[in-house]
PDB file of C-alpha atoms in Angstrom:
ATOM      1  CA  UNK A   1      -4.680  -2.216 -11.449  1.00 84.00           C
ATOM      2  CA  UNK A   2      -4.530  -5.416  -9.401  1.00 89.00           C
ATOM      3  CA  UNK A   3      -1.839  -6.774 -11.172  1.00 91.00           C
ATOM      4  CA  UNK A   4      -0.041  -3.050 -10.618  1.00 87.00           C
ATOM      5  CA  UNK A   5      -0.770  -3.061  -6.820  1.00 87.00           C
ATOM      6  CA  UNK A   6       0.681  -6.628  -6.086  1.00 89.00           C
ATOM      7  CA  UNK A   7       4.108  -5.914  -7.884  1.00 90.00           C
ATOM      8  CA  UNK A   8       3.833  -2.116  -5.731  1.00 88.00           C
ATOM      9  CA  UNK A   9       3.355  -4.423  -2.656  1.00 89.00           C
ATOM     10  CA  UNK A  10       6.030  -6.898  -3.690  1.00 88.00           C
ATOM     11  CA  UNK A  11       8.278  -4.025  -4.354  1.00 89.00           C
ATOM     12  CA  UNK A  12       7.221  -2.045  -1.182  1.00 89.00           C
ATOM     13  CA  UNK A  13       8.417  -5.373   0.830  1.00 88.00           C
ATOM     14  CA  UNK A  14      11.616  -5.626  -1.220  1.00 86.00           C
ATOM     15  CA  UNK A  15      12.441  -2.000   0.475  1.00 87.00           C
ATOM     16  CA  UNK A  16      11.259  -3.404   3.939  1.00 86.00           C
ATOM     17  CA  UNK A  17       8.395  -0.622   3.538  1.00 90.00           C
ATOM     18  CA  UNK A  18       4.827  -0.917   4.834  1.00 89.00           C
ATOM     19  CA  UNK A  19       2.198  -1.689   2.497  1.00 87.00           C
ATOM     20  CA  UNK A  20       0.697   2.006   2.824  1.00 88.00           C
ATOM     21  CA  UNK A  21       4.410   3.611   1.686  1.00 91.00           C
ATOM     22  CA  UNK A  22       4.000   6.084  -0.868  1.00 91.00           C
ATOM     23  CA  UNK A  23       6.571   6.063  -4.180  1.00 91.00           C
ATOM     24  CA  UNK A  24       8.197   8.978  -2.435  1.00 94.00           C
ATOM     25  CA  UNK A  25       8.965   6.549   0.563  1.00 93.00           C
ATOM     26  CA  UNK A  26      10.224   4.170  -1.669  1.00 93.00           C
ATOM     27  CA  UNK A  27      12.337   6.479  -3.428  1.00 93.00           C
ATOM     28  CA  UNK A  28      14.271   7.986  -0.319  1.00 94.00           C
ATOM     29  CA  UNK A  29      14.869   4.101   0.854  1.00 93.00           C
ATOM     30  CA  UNK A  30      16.341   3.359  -2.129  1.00 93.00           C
ATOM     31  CA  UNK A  31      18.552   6.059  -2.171  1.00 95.00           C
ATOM     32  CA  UNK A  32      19.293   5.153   1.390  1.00 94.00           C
ATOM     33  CA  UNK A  33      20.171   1.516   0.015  1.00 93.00           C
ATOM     34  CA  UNK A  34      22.140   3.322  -2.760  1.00 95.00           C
ATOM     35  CA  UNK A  35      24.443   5.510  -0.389  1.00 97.00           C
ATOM     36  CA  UNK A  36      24.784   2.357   1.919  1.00 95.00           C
ATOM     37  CA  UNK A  37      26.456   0.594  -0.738  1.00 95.00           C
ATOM     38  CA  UNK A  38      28.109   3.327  -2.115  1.00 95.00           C
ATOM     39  CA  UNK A  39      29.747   3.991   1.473  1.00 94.00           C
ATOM     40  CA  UNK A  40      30.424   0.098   1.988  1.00 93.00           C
ATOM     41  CA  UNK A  41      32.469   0.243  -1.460  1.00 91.00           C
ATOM     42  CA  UNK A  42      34.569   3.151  -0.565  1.00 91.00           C
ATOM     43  CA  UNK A  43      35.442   1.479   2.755  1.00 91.00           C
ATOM     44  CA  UNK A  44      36.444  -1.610   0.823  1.00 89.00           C
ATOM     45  CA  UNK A  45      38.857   0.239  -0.890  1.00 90.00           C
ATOM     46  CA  UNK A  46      40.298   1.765   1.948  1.00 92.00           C
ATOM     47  CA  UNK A  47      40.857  -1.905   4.018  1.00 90.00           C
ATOM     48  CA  UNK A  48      42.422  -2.775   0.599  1.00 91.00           C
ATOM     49  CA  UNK A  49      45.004   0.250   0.837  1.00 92.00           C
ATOM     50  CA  UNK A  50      45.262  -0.273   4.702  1.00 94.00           C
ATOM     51  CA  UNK A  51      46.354  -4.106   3.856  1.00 95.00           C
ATOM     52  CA  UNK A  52      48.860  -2.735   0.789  1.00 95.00           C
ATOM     53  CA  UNK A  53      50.314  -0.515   3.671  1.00 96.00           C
ATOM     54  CA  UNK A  54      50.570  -3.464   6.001  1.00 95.00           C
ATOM     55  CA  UNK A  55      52.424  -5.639   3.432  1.00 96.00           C
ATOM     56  CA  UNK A  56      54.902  -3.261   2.733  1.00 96.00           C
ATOM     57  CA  UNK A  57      55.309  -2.110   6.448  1.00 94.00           C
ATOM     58  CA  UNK A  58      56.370  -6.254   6.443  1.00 93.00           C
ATOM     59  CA  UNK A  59      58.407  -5.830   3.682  1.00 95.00           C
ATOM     60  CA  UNK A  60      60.025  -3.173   4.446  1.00 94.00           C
ATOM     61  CA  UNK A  61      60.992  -4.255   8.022  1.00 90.00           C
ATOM     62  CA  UNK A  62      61.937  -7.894   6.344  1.00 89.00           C
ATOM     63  CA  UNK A  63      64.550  -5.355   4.466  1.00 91.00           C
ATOM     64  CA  UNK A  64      66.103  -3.563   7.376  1.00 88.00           C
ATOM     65  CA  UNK A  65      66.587  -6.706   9.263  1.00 85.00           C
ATOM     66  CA  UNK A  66      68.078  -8.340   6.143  1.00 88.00           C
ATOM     67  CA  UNK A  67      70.589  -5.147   5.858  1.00 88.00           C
ATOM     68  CA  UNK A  68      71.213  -5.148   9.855  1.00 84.00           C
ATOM     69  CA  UNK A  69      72.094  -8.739   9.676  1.00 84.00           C
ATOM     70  CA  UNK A  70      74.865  -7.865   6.758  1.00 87.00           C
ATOM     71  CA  UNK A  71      76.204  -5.271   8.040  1.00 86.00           C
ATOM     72  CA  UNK A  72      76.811  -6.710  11.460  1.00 82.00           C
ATOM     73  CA  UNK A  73      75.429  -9.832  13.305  1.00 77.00           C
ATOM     74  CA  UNK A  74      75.591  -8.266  16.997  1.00 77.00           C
ATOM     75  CA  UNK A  75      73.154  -6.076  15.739  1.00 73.00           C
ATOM     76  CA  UNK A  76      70.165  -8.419  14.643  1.00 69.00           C
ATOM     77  CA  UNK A  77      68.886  -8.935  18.526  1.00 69.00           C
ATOM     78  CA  UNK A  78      67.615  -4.836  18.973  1.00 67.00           C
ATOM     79  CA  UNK A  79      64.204  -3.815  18.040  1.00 63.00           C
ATOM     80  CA  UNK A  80      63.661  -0.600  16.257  1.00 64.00           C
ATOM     81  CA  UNK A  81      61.797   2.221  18.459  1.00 63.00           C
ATOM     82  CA  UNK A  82      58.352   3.093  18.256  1.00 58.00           C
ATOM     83  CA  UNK A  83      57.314   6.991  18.061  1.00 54.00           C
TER      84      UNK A  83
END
């Protein structure tokens, strides 16, 4: 039983829980922890589509400047409009 309530206590300060928390405390922090991460993961994938969208925004600009220049050189000094 000793042995039983040291690793509780070790696991209790793992979960920055109180030495008095009961397993249902512990559960509901680590399913905290677990929708933490699970949110932190889904926001990594969206900065990772937000960058893909900047990058081709750069491309894509790099393009029309590239076909403005060919067409006609008096043209390469305007910037586009923003809506």
């Amino acid at each position: 039983l000793a042995s039983w309530r040291s690793q509780w206590q070790e696991a209790l300060h793992g979960l920055w829980l109180s030495e008095g928390s009961s397993p249902a405390e512990a559960m509901e922090a680590l399913e905290n922890l677990r929708s933490c991460l699970e949110q932190r993961d889904l926001a990594g994938g969206f900065q990772l589509r937000i960058d893909e969208i900047d990058r081709h925004t750069r491309l894509f600009g790099n393009d029309v400047a590239a076909l403005v220049k060919a067409i006609h050189r008096s043209l390469t000094g305007f910037l586009p409009s923003r809506r």
